[in-house]
PDB file of C-alpha atoms in Angstrom:
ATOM      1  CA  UNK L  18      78.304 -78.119 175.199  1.00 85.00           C
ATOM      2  CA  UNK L  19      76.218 -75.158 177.060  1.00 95.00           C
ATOM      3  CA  UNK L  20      73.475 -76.062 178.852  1.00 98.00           C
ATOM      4  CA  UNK L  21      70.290 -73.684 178.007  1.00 98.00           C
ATOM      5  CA  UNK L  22      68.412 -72.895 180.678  1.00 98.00           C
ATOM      6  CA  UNK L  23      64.497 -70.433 180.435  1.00 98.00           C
ATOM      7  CA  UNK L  24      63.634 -68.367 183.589  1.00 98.00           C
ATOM      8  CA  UNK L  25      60.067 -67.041 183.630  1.00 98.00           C
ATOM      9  CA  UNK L  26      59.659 -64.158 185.417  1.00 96.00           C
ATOM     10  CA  UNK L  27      63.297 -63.736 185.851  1.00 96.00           C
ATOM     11  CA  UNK L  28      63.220 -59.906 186.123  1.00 95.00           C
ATOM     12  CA  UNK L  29      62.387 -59.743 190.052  1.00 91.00           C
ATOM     13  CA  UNK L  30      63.115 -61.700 192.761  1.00 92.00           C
ATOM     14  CA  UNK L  31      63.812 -65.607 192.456  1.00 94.00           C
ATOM     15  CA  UNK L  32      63.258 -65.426 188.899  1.00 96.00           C
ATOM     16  CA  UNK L  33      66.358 -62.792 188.992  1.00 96.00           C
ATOM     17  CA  UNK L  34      68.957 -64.554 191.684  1.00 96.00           C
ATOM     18  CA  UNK L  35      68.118 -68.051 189.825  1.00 97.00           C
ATOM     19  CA  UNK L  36      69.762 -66.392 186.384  1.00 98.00           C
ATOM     20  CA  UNK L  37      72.329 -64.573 188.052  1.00 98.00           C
ATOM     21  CA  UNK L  38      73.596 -68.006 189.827  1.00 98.00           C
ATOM     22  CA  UNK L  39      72.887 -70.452 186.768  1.00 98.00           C
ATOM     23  CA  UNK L  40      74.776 -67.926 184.153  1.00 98.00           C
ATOM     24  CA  UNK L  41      77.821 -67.718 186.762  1.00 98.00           C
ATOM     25  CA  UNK L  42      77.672 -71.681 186.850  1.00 98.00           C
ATOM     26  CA  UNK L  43      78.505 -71.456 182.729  1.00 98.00           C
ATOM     27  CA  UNK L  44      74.321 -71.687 181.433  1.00 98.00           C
ATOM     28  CA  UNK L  45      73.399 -70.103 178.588  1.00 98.00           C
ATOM     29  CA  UNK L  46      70.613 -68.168 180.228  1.00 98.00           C
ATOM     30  CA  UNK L  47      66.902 -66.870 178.856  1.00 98.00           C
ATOM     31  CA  UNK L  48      64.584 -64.549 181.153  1.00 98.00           C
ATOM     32  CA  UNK L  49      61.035 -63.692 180.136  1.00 98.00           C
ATOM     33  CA  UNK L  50      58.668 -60.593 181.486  1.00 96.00           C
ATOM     34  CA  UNK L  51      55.519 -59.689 180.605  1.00 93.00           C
ATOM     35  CA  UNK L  52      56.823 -56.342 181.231  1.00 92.00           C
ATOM     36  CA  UNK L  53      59.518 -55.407 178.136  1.00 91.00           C
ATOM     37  CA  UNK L  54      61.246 -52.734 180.092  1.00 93.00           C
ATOM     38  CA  UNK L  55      61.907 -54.374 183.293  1.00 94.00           C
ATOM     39  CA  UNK L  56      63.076 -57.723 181.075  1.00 94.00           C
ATOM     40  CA  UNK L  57      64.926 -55.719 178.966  1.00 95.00           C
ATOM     41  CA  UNK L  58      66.500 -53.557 182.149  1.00 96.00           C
ATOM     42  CA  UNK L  59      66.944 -56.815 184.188  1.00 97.00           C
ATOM     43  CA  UNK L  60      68.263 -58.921 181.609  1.00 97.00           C
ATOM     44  CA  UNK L  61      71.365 -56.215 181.034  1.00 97.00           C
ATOM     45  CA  UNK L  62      71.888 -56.033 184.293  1.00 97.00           C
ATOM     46  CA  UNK L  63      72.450 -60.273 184.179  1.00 98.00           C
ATOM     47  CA  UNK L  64      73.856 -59.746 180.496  1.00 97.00           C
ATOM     48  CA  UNK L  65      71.707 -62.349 179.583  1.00 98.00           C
ATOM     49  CA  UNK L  66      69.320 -62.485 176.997  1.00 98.00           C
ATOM     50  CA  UNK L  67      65.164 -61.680 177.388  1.00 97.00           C
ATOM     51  CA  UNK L  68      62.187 -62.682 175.854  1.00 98.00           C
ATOM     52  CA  UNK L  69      58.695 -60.898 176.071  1.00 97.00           C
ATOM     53  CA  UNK L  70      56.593 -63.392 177.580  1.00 97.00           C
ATOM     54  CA  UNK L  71      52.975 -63.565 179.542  1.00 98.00           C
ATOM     55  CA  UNK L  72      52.146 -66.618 181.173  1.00 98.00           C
ATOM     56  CA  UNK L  73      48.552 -66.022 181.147  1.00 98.00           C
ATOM     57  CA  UNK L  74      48.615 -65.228 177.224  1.00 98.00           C
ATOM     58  CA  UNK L  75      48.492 -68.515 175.339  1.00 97.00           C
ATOM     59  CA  UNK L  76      49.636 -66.015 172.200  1.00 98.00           C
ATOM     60  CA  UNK L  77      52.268 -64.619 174.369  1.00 98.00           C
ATOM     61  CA  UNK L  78      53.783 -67.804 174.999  1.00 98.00           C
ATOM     62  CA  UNK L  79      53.640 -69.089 171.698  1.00 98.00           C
ATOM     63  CA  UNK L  80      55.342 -66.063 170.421  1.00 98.00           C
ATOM     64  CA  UNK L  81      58.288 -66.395 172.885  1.00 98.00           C
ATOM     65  CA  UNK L  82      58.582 -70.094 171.986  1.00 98.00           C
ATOM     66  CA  UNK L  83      59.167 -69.111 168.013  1.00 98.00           C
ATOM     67  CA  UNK L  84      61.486 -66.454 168.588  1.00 97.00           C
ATOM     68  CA  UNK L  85      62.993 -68.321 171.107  1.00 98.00           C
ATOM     69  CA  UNK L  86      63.377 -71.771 168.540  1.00 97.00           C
ATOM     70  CA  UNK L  87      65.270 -68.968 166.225  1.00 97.00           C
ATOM     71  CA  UNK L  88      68.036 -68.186 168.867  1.00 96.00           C
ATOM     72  CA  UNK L  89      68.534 -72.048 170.469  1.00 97.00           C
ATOM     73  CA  UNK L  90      68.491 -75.172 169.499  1.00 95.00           C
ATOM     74  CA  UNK L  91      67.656 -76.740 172.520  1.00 98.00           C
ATOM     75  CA  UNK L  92      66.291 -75.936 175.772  1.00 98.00           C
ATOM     76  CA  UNK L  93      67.926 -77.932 178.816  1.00 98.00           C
ATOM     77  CA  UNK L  94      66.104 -76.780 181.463  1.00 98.00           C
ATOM     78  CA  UNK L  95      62.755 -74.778 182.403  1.00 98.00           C
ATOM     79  CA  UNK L  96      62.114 -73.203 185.356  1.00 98.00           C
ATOM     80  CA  UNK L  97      58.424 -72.056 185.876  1.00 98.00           C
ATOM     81  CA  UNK L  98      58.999 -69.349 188.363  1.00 97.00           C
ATOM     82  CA  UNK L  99      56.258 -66.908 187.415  1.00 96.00           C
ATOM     83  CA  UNK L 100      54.000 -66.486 189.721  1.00 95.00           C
ATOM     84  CA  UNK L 101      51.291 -64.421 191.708  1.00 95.00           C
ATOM     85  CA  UNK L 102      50.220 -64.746 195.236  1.00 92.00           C
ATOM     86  CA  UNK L 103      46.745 -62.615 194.878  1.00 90.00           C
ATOM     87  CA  UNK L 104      44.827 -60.342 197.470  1.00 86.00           C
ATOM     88  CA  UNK L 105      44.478 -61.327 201.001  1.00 86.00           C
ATOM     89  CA  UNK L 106      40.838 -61.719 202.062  1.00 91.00           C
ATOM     90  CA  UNK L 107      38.860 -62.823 204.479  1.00 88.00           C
ATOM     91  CA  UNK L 108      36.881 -65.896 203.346  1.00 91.00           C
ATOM     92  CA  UNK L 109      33.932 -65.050 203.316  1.00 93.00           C
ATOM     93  CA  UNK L 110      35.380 -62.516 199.965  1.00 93.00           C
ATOM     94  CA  UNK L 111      36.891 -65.166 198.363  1.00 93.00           C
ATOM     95  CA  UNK L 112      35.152 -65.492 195.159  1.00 95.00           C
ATOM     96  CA  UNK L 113      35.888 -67.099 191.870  1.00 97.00           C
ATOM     97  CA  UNK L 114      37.398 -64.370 190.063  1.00 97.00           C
ATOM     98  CA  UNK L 115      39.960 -64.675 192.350  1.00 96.00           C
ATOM     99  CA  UNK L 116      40.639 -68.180 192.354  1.00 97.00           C
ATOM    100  CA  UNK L 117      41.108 -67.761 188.618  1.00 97.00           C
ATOM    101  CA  UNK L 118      43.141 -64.725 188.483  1.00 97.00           C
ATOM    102  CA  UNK L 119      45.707 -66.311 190.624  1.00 97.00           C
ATOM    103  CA  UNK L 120      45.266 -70.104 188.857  1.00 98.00           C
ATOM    104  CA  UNK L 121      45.852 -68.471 185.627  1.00 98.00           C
ATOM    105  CA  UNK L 122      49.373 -67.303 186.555  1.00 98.00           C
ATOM    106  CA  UNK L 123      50.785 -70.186 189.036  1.00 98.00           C
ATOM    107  CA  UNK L 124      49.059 -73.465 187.649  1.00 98.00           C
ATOM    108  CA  UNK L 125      47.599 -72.509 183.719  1.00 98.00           C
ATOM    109  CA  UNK L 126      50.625 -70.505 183.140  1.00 98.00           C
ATOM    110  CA  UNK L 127      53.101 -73.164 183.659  1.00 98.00           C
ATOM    111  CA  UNK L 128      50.828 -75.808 181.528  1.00 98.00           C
ATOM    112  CA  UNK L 129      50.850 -73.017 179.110  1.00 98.00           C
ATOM    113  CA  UNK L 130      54.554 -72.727 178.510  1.00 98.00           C
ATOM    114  CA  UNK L 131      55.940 -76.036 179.377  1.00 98.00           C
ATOM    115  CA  UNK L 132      53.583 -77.332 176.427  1.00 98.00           C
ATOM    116  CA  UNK L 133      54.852 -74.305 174.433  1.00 98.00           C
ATOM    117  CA  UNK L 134      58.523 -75.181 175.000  1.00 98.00           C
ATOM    118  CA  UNK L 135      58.645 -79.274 175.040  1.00 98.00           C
ATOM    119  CA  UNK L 136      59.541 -79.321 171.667  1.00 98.00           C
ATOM    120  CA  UNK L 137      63.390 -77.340 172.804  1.00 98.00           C
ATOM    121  CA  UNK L 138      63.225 -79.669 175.569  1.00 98.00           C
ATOM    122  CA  UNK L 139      62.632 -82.848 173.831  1.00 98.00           C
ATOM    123  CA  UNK L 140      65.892 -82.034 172.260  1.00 98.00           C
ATOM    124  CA  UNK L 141      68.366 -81.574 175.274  1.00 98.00           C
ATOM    125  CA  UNK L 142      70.640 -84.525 176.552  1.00 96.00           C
ATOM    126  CA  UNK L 143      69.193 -84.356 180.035  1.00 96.00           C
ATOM    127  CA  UNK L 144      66.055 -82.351 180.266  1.00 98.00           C
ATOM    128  CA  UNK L 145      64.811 -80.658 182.975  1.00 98.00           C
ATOM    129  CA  UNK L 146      61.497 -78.963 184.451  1.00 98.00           C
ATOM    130  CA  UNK L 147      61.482 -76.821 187.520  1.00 98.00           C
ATOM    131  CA  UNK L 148      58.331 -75.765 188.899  1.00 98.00           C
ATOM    132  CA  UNK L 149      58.367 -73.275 191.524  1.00 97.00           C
ATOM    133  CA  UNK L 150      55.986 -74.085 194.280  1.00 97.00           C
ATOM    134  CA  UNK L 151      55.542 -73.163 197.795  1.00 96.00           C
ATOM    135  CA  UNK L 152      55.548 -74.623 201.220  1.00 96.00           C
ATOM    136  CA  UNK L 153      51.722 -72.976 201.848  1.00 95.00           C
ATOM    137  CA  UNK L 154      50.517 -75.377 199.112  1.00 96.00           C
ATOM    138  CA  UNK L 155      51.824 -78.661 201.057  1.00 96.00           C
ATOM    139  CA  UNK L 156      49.305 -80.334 202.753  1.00 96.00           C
ATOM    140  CA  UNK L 157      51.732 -81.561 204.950  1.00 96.00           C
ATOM    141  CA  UNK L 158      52.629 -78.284 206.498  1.00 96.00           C
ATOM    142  CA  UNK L 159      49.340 -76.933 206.260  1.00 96.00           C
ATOM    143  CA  UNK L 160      48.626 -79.661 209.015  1.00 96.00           C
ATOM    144  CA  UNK L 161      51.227 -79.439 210.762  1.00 96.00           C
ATOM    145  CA  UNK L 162      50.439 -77.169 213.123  1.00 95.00           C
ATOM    146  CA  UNK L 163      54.159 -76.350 214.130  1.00 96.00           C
ATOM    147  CA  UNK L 164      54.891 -75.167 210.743  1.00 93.00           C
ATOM    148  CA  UNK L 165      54.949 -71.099 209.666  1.00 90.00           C
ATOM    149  CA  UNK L 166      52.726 -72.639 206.606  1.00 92.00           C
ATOM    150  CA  UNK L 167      50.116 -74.094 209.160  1.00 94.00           C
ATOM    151  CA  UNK L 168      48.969 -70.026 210.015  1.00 94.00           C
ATOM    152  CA  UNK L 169      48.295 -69.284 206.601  1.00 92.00           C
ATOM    153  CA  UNK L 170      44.784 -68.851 204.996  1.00 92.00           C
ATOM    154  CA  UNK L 171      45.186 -67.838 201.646  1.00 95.00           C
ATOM    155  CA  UNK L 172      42.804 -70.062 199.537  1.00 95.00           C
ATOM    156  CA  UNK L 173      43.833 -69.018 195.865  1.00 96.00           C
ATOM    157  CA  UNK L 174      47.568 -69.052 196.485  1.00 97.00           C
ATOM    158  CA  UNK L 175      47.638 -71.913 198.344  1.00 96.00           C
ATOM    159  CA  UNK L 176      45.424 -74.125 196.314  1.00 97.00           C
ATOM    160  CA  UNK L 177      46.822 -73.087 193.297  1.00 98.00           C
ATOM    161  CA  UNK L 178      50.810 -74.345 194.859  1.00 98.00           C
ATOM    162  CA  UNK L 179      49.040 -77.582 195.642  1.00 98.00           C
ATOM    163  CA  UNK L 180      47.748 -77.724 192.144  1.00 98.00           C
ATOM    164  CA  UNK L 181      51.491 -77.559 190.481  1.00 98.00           C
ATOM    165  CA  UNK L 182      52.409 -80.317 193.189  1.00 96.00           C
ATOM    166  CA  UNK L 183      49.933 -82.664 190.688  1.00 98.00           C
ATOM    167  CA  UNK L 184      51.073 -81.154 187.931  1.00 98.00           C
ATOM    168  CA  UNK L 185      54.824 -81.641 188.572  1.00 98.00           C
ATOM    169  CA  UNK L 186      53.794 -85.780 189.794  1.00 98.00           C
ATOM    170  CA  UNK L 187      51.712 -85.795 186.197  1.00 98.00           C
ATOM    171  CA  UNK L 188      54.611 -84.398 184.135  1.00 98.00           C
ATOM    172  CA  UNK L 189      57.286 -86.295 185.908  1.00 98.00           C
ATOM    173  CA  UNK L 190      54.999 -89.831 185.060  1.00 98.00           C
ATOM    174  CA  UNK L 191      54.059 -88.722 181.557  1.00 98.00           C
ATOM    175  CA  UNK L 192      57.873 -87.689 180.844  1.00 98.00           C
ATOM    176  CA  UNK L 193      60.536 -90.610 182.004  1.00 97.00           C
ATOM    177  CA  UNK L 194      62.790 -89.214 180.173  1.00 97.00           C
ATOM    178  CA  UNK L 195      62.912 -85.953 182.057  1.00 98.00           C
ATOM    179  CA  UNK L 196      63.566 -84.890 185.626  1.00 98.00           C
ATOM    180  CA  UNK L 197      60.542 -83.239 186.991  1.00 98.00           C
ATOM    181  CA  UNK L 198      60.455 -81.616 190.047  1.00 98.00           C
ATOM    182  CA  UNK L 199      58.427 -79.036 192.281  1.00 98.00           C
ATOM    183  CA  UNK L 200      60.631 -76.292 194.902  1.00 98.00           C
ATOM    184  CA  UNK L 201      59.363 -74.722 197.638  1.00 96.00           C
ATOM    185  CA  UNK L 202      62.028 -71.750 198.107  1.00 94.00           C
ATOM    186  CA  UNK L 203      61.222 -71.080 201.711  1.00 87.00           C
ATOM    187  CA  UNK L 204      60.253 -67.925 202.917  1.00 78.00           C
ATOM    188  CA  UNK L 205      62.212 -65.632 201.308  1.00 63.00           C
ATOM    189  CA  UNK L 206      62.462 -61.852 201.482  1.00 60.00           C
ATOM    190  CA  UNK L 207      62.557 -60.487 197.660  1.00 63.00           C
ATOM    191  CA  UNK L 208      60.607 -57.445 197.952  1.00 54.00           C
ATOM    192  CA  UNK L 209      57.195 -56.363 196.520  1.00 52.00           C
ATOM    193  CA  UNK L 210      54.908 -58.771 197.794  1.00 48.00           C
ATOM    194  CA  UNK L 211      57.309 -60.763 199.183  1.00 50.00           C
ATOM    195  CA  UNK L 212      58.986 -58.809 202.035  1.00 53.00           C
ATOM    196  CA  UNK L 213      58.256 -60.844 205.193  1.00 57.00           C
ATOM    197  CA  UNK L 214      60.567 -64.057 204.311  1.00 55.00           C
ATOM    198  CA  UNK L 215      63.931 -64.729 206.424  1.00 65.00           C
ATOM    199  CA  UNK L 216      65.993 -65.634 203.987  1.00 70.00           C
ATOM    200  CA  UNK L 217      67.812 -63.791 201.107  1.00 76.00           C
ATOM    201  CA  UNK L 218      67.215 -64.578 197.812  1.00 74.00           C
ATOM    202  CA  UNK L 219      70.568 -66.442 197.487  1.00 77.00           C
ATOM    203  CA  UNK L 220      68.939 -68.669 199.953  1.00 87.00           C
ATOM    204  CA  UNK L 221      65.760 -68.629 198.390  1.00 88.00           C
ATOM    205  CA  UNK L 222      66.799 -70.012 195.273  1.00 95.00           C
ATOM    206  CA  UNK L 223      69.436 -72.846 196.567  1.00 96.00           C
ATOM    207  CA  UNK L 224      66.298 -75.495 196.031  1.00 97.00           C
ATOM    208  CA  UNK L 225      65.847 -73.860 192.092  1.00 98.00           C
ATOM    209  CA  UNK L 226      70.023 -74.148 191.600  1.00 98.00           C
ATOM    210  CA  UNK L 227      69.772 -77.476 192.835  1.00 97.00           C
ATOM    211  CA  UNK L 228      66.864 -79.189 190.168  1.00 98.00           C
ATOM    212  CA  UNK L 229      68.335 -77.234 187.775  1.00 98.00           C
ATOM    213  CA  UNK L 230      71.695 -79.029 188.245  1.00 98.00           C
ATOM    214  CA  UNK L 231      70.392 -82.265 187.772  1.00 97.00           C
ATOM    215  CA  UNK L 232      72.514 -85.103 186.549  1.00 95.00           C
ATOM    216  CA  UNK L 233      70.601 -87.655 184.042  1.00 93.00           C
ATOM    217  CA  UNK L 234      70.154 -89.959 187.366  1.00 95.00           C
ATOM    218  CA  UNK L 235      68.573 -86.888 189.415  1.00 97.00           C
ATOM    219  CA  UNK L 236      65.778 -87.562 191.072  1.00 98.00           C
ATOM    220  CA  UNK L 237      62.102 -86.973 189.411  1.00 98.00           C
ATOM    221  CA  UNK L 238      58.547 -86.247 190.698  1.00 98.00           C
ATOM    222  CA  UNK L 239      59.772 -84.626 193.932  1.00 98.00           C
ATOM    223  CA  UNK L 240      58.817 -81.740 196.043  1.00 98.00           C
ATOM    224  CA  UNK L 241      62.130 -80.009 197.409  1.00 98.00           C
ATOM    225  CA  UNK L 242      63.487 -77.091 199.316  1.00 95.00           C
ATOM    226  CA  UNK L 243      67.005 -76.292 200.531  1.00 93.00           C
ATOM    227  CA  UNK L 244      67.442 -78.696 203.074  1.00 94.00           C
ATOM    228  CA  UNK L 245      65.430 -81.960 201.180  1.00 96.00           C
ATOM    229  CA  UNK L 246      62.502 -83.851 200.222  1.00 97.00           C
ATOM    230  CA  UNK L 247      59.223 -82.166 201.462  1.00 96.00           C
ATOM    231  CA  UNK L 248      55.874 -84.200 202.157  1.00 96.00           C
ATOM    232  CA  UNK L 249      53.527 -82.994 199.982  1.00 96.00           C
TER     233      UNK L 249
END
């Protein structure tokens, strides 16, 4: 049977190479924008199919979820790509709303549609949840100081990566039955506000392909990128 896999953010960048690899690997694949033309444009370009979705827009999500219950019976897999890295600023202009802007995308955006879609998941053979995180949210690398990640200061983007790290460790506990687990992609060049990474995005995204491939014995509560486990 073919395995149904939900991309969010899956017009751009890792969102984009993830669908293009997982729909040449046989999945029946889903891509959601809070943008309709540049779903709709990406999602031909993948032949794949697109649903209007914002992560920060609990009505938004909701809506996606019904329309997408009347196209699939089950969802095998969910990758919660979407996400924002917010302004640079010095510290002392870090405020609140910034915090918040960024939180809302990368940690209340994933709670948002991974409660939306459980119900499709609940149904799959072997579910699965990938959340996309980042290496400048580990506090391993942040104190490492021989790590790229260890020269970053970006308090809302960073603090909001080590926030889905918890998330993914809650979900994995609460959920037994599903594998659970947290990516950090590497730095990856994918344009916008992403241009500074090494790799390509087929690169990028070998840590998404892999959780996404899971077999029912796959490991759970984990914090990945392309070459293995990551201290958190």
């Amino acid at each position: 049977m073919t395995k149904t896999v939900l991309i969010t953010g899956g017009n751009t960048g890792l969102g984009f190479e993830s669908a293009r690899r997982l729909k040449a690997a046989g999945f029946e694949v889903y891509i959601t924008s809070r943008s309709e033309e540049k779903g709709a444009k990406a999602a031909a370009q993948l032949a794949v199919h697109y649903l209007v979705m914002d992560v920060t827009d609990e009505k938004s999500v909701e809506l996606a979820a019904e329309q997408f219950g009347k196209k699939a019976a089950k969802l095998d897999v969910l990758i919660n790509n979407a996400g924002i890295p917010g302004e640079m600023r010095a510290i002392k202009e870090v405020d609140a709303a910034l915090m918040e802007r960024v939180f809302n995308t990368n940690v209340f955006g994933i709670v948002r549609t991974t409660q939306a879609f459980l119900p499709y998941l609940e149904k799959a053979a072997t579910p699965i949840i990938v959340n996309v995180s980042s290496g400048v949210g580990s506090f391993s690398k942040q104190t490492d100081p021989k790590t790229l990640e260890s020269k970053v200061i970006s308090p809302a983007y960073a603090a909001s990566k080590a926030a889905v790290s918890m998330l993914t460790l809650q979900y994995a506990k609460a959920l037994p039955n599903m594998r659970v687990n947290a990516v950090d992609p590497g730095p990856t060049n994918t344009g916008g506000n992403f241009k500074r990474g090494a790799q390509n995005p087929s690169e990028g995204t070998d840590a998404i392909f892999k959780m996404a491939t899971l077999s029912k014995d796959g490991p759970t509560g984990t914090f990945v990128d392309r070459n293995g486990i990551l201290g958190w």
